[in-house]
Amino acid sequence: MDPLEQSRVFLDRFKTNVNPADPLPVWVPIYNLKYDEIEPAIIDWIRTYLDQFGCPQCILTPIIRKVVEEVLSTCKENPKSCGFTGQEYKTLQLTQEVIARVNQVCTELFDNEKLNNLLAQLAEDRNSVGAEDQPDSAAPGISTVGRKLHFSRGLKHKRRSMEDRHVCLPDFNKLFCTKDTEPTAFYGVYDGHGGQEAASFAASHLHYYVAQSEHYPHDMEQAFRDAFQKTDQLFLEKCENHHLNSGSTAVACVHHIRSRRVDLAWAGDSQAILVKRNFGEGLFKRLVHPTHVASDPDERNRIHAEGGFVIPWNGQFRVGGQLAITRAIGNRFYKPFVTANPAVSLNQCTDDDLLLILASDGLWEGYNEYYTSMFVLYAIRKFPGKSDISLFT
């Protein structure tokens, strides 16, 4: 479907299913937010809310930017209406203000003239970008215009609750008005443990602090380090105030489309691999190496040097006899031994790089990199007309 058809299908679904009286249409954290924390939270709530109605990417970003500008303006002009307590914002009241604005903006798009004007502006922006900003691994003769450039899925196995999160932002530079000179995308996987709070906070805030870093995009290594450390610091404040103990590993990727670069940072044991077109020199390339686990002698030596201890327990080395990972966001009782300082990998893609796979250890413990790569390649080539996934994810 073209953007107009996608938009109309979404608006019809939205009109049929929206419930303006729903007091809690998205998950709301128990902690309050400071002013410099609310923009990424607002964006996350809007994305989560509109995903329920299948909002297409072509209009998702402009809707988000419009709502963010309106809500931030209201926060300055009438902060109490957004839940301001004098120091922080109550998340429930702020969420209700955000959702009300989203409903209003989407309702305005029922007017065909306004929808057509929005799509016309988007078409002008897309034409000004040009063909050089298509995904770098797009094969000759395959059009990616209007196609989804990624596929994502989160599955809960045997645990009582889902503590993991993931985020896909194909319009990263537009969504956060970054200083990029080219289109960029952001992808992240967050493996939570001890609760969902750490993974949820990281999934809504870490990419924002990457974009806000003074080192972005000219020094990606330092931009990643700034973002991981700031996300960890802010979340630890929430932990102290609300007696939270959760933590989360993280693997984050910024894809620079025109310059064909894939930059990653990670803390913990999630993995990312590049799958190749040709198998001459190997089917895949690990981008996360080494992972941060207590079985790594270097990590154990670091922890011992800082005054911590790692002991074998139930057949596996663990920090303090508990955590198998040695780096994560959160885990306040294990600081400073379980640090949020990430490792970074900056990668220049070649014509042989086909797609990127990011996943938590839950996937890699069950299926190795080779099997996973072959499965994805088979799915793409077996069902090319049914899959939303493009040749670079």
XYZ file of C-alpha atoms in Angstrom, residues 43-44 46-48 51 55-57 60-61 64 148-154 165-173 175-176 184-190 202-204 207 251-255 356-359 389 392-393:
53
model
C 7.972 9.805 22.706
C 7.957 6.267 24.091
C 3.185 7.892 21.926
C 4.962 5.132 19.996
C 3.578 2.446 22.305
C 1.496 0.853 17.762
C 0.268 3.546 12.865
C 2.465 3.526 9.727
C 5.987 4.900 9.957
C 4.251 8.293 13.015
C 7.243 10.637 13.289
C 5.143 12.394 17.558
C 9.573 -1.640 6.541
C 13.328 -1.699 7.072
C 13.254 -3.819 10.207
C 11.358 -6.561 11.941
C 11.139 -6.981 15.713
C 9.525 -9.355 18.154
C 9.647 -9.913 21.901
C 12.295 -4.472 25.991
C 13.377 -3.521 22.487
C 13.168 -0.346 20.454
C 13.297 0.328 16.692
C 13.599 3.934 15.508
C 14.106 4.005 11.708
C 13.708 7.821 11.658
C 16.148 8.450 14.506
C 17.575 11.702 13.100
C 12.560 11.984 15.596
C 15.179 13.686 17.778
C 20.115 7.394 10.767
C 18.267 4.593 12.538
C 18.527 3.319 16.100
C 17.899 -0.205 17.365
C 18.224 -1.466 20.927
C 17.612 -4.638 22.934
C 17.317 -4.506 26.721
C 16.643 2.275 29.251
C 14.380 1.518 26.272
C 12.765 4.954 26.494
C 18.742 6.544 22.632
C 22.953 -3.594 23.156
C 22.370 -0.430 21.125
C 23.014 0.247 17.445
C 23.094 3.434 15.372
C 22.895 2.766 11.634
C 21.953 -7.157 11.256
C 20.472 -9.322 14.011
C 20.316 -8.110 17.629
C 18.945 -10.279 20.423
C 11.648 -7.316 6.483
C 19.008 -4.833 6.041
C 17.463 -5.030 9.518
